[in-house]
Amino acid sequence: DRIFDRELAHVRASLEAGGSAQEKLLLFSDFMIEELKGMQPLMPILLEFFSLAARKKHVMRRLNQYFRNYLEILTPVIQQGIEGGEFRPVKAESAAIAVGAILEGTILLWVYDPETVDFEEFIASNVRLLLSGLRREA
């Protein structure tokens, strides 16, 4: 809980600063990459935690809350981009889920094959790809 709560508090504080929605999402991506770098030694423990979630409802509830907290943070940022004309009209929550899928999916792929998957490069490039798809054409 402390790891998740600390992460969320830092992300919220960072995103409350000014800037465009795109800048905020890139800041979020950079923050998550730095967090993952620091958590590399803990990955086996985190994977065990994810494994427990399949068997223990209280663990699943905690992971679900963690995910929902990120949606509560990212969805308004994306909505800000839509309303400000920065992003094309999309369902903001779906785009926020896509950001989460990039992060969580990359973590799993990295665990399976760390020699092939450079999580830092993969997350950064895929968030930029997502942003490219969200951007409103001029």
mmCIF file of C-alpha atoms in Angstrom:
data_model
loop_
_atom_site.group_PDB
_atom_site.id
_atom_site.type_symbol
_atom_site.label_atom_id
_atom_site.label_comp_id
_atom_site.label_asym_id
_atom_site.label_seq_id
_atom_site.Cartn_x
_atom_site.Cartn_y
_atom_site.Cartn_z
ATOM 1 C CA ASP A 1 0.000 0.000 0.000
ATOM 2 C CA ARG A 2 2.739 2.463 0.915
ATOM 3 C CA ILE A 3 4.476 2.012 -2.440
ATOM 4 C CA PHE A 4 1.238 2.581 -4.353
ATOM 5 C CA ASP A 5 0.126 5.517 -2.195
ATOM 6 C CA ARG A 6 3.499 7.273 -2.437
ATOM 7 C CA GLU A 7 3.463 6.887 -6.213
ATOM 8 C CA LEU A 8 -0.052 8.278 -6.528
ATOM 9 C CA ALA A 9 0.648 11.275 -4.290
ATOM 10 C CA HIS A 10 3.700 12.207 -6.350
ATOM 11 C CA VAL A 11 1.839 11.798 -9.641
ATOM 12 C CA ARG A 12 -1.061 13.955 -8.443
ATOM 13 C CA ALA A 13 1.298 16.705 -7.292
ATOM 14 C CA SER A 14 3.213 16.643 -10.579
ATOM 15 C CA LEU A 15 0.093 16.818 -12.725
ATOM 16 C CA GLU A 16 -1.423 19.703 -10.778
ATOM 17 C CA ALA A 17 1.311 21.922 -12.188
ATOM 18 C CA GLY A 18 0.401 23.834 -15.320
ATOM 19 C CA GLY A 19 1.037 22.671 -18.828
ATOM 20 C CA SER A 20 -0.746 21.080 -21.720
ATOM 21 C CA ALA A 21 -2.428 17.705 -21.466
ATOM 22 C CA GLN A 22 0.279 16.235 -23.681
ATOM 23 C CA GLU A 23 3.008 17.639 -21.412
ATOM 24 C CA LYS A 24 1.247 16.193 -18.376
ATOM 25 C CA LEU A 25 0.949 12.740 -19.958
ATOM 26 C CA LEU A 26 4.622 12.792 -20.940
ATOM 27 C CA LEU A 27 5.493 13.859 -17.389
ATOM 28 C CA PHE A 28 3.411 10.962 -16.071
ATOM 29 C CA SER A 29 5.169 8.559 -18.444
ATOM 30 C CA ASP A 30 8.608 9.827 -17.405
ATOM 31 C CA PHE A 31 7.682 9.506 -13.743
ATOM 32 C CA MET A 32 6.493 5.930 -14.186
ATOM 33 C CA ILE A 33 9.676 4.990 -16.054
ATOM 34 C CA GLU A 34 11.781 6.361 -13.188
ATOM 35 C CA GLU A 35 9.634 4.499 -10.650
ATOM 36 C CA LEU A 36 10.057 1.251 -12.575
ATOM 37 C CA LYS A 37 13.813 1.722 -12.731
ATOM 38 C CA GLY A 38 13.874 2.001 -8.951
ATOM 39 C CA MET A 39 11.566 -0.977 -8.528
ATOM 40 C CA GLN A 40 13.498 -3.409 -10.729
ATOM 41 C CA PRO A 41 14.854 -5.350 -7.735
ATOM 42 C CA LEU A 42 11.294 -5.644 -6.369
ATOM 43 C CA MET A 43 9.749 -7.024 -9.566
ATOM 44 C CA PRO A 44 9.612 -10.638 -8.322
ATOM 45 C CA ILE A 45 7.707 -9.448 -5.237
ATOM 46 C CA LEU A 46 5.321 -7.362 -7.341
ATOM 47 C CA LEU A 47 4.675 -10.297 -9.646
ATOM 48 C CA GLU A 48 3.872 -12.448 -6.638
ATOM 49 C CA PHE A 49 1.466 -9.724 -5.527
ATOM 50 C CA PHE A 50 -0.231 -9.833 -8.948
ATOM 51 C CA SER A 51 -0.361 -13.618 -8.750
ATOM 52 C CA LEU A 52 -2.015 -13.420 -5.332
ATOM 53 C CA ALA A 53 -4.670 -11.136 -6.775
ATOM 54 C CA ALA A 54 -6.003 -14.043 -8.822
ATOM 55 C CA ARG A 55 -6.539 -16.043 -5.629
ATOM 56 C CA LYS A 56 -7.196 -13.461 -2.909
ATOM 57 C CA LYS A 57 -10.102 -11.055 -3.196
ATOM 58 C CA HIS A 58 -8.609 -8.479 -0.816
ATOM 59 C CA VAL A 59 -5.452 -8.275 -2.953
ATOM 60 C CA MET A 60 -7.559 -7.951 -6.110
ATOM 61 C CA ARG A 61 -9.564 -5.148 -4.491
ATOM 62 C CA ARG A 62 -6.351 -3.266 -3.667
ATOM 63 C CA LEU A 63 -5.019 -3.610 -7.216
ATOM 64 C CA ASN A 64 -8.401 -2.557 -8.560
ATOM 65 C CA GLN A 65 -8.338 0.556 -6.365
ATOM 66 C CA TYR A 66 -4.803 1.350 -7.536
ATOM 67 C CA PHE A 67 -5.970 1.105 -11.149
ATOM 68 C CA ARG A 68 -9.046 3.252 -10.494
ATOM 69 C CA ASN A 69 -6.895 5.887 -8.790
ATOM 70 C CA TYR A 70 -4.796 6.161 -11.929
ATOM 71 C CA LEU A 71 -7.943 6.476 -14.032
ATOM 72 C CA GLU A 72 -9.117 9.280 -11.729
ATOM 73 C CA ILE A 73 -5.811 11.053 -12.345
ATOM 74 C CA LEU A 74 -5.392 10.459 -16.082
ATOM 75 C CA THR A 75 -8.979 10.762 -17.334
ATOM 76 C CA PRO A 76 -9.335 14.467 -16.413
ATOM 77 C CA VAL A 77 -5.969 15.234 -18.009
ATOM 78 C CA ILE A 78 -7.123 13.651 -21.258
ATOM 79 C CA GLN A 79 -10.513 15.368 -20.966
ATOM 80 C CA GLN A 80 -8.646 18.675 -20.534
ATOM 81 C CA GLY A 81 -6.846 17.963 -23.805
ATOM 82 C CA ILE A 82 -10.122 17.198 -25.575
ATOM 83 C CA GLU A 83 -11.914 20.281 -24.269
ATOM 84 C CA GLY A 84 -8.919 22.499 -25.018
ATOM 85 C CA GLY A 85 -8.762 21.310 -28.619
ATOM 86 C CA GLU A 86 -5.404 19.632 -28.115
ATOM 87 C CA PHE A 87 -6.827 16.118 -28.580
ATOM 88 C CA ARG A 88 -9.510 14.924 -30.936
ATOM 89 C CA PRO A 89 -12.834 13.846 -29.388
ATOM 90 C CA VAL A 90 -12.416 10.391 -27.870
ATOM 91 C CA LYS A 91 -13.678 8.688 -24.753
ATOM 92 C CA ALA A 92 -11.218 10.050 -22.176
ATOM 93 C CA GLU A 93 -11.473 7.025 -19.895
ATOM 94 C CA SER A 94 -10.648 4.653 -22.763
ATOM 95 C CA ALA A 95 -7.532 6.663 -23.560
ATOM 96 C CA ALA A 96 -6.567 6.590 -19.865
ATOM 97 C CA ILE A 97 -6.993 2.803 -19.848
ATOM 98 C CA ALA A 98 -4.743 2.637 -22.919
ATOM 99 C CA VAL A 99 -2.006 4.470 -20.987
ATOM 100 C CA GLY A 100 -2.399 1.922 -18.182
ATOM 101 C CA ALA A 101 -2.249 -0.938 -20.665
ATOM 102 C CA ILE A 102 1.007 0.406 -22.076
ATOM 103 C CA LEU A 103 2.510 0.486 -18.591
ATOM 104 C CA GLU A 104 1.208 -2.800 -17.236
ATOM 105 C CA GLY A 105 1.652 -4.691 -20.496
ATOM 106 C CA THR A 106 5.224 -3.501 -20.822
ATOM 107 C CA ILE A 107 5.998 -4.617 -17.282
ATOM 108 C CA LEU A 108 4.731 -8.116 -18.045
ATOM 109 C CA LEU A 109 6.635 -8.328 -21.323
ATOM 110 C CA TRP A 110 9.782 -7.054 -19.621
ATOM 111 C CA VAL A 111 9.488 -9.734 -16.933
ATOM 112 C CA TYR A 112 9.079 -12.441 -19.583
ATOM 113 C CA ASP A 113 11.962 -11.241 -21.732
ATOM 114 C CA PRO A 114 14.105 -8.457 -20.240
ATOM 115 C CA GLU A 115 16.746 -8.949 -22.940
ATOM 116 C CA THR A 116 14.316 -7.988 -25.693
ATOM 117 C CA VAL A 117 12.032 -5.513 -23.933
ATOM 118 C CA ASP A 118 13.653 -2.249 -22.899
ATOM 119 C CA PHE A 119 10.804 -0.980 -20.734
ATOM 120 C CA GLU A 120 12.141 2.579 -20.699
ATOM 121 C CA GLU A 121 12.238 2.877 -24.488
ATOM 122 C CA PHE A 122 9.042 0.869 -24.995
ATOM 123 C CA ILE A 123 6.909 2.905 -22.577
ATOM 124 C CA ALA A 124 8.239 6.246 -23.830
ATOM 125 C CA SER A 125 7.776 5.398 -27.505
ATOM 126 C CA ASN A 126 4.315 3.879 -27.053
ATOM 127 C CA VAL A 127 3.002 6.782 -24.995
ATOM 128 C CA ARG A 128 4.236 9.099 -27.767
ATOM 129 C CA LEU A 129 2.466 6.854 -30.300
ATOM 130 C CA LEU A 130 -0.760 7.074 -28.302
ATOM 131 C CA LEU A 131 -0.414 10.851 -28.057
ATOM 132 C CA SER A 132 0.105 11.026 -31.804
ATOM 133 C CA GLY A 133 -3.193 9.206 -32.270
ATOM 134 C CA LEU A 134 -4.970 11.510 -29.819
ATOM 135 C CA ARG A 135 -3.680 14.768 -31.294
ATOM 136 C CA ARG A 136 -6.191 16.838 -33.170
ATOM 137 C CA GLU A 137 -5.089 17.418 -36.742
ATOM 138 C CA ALA A 138 -4.469 21.054 -37.609
#
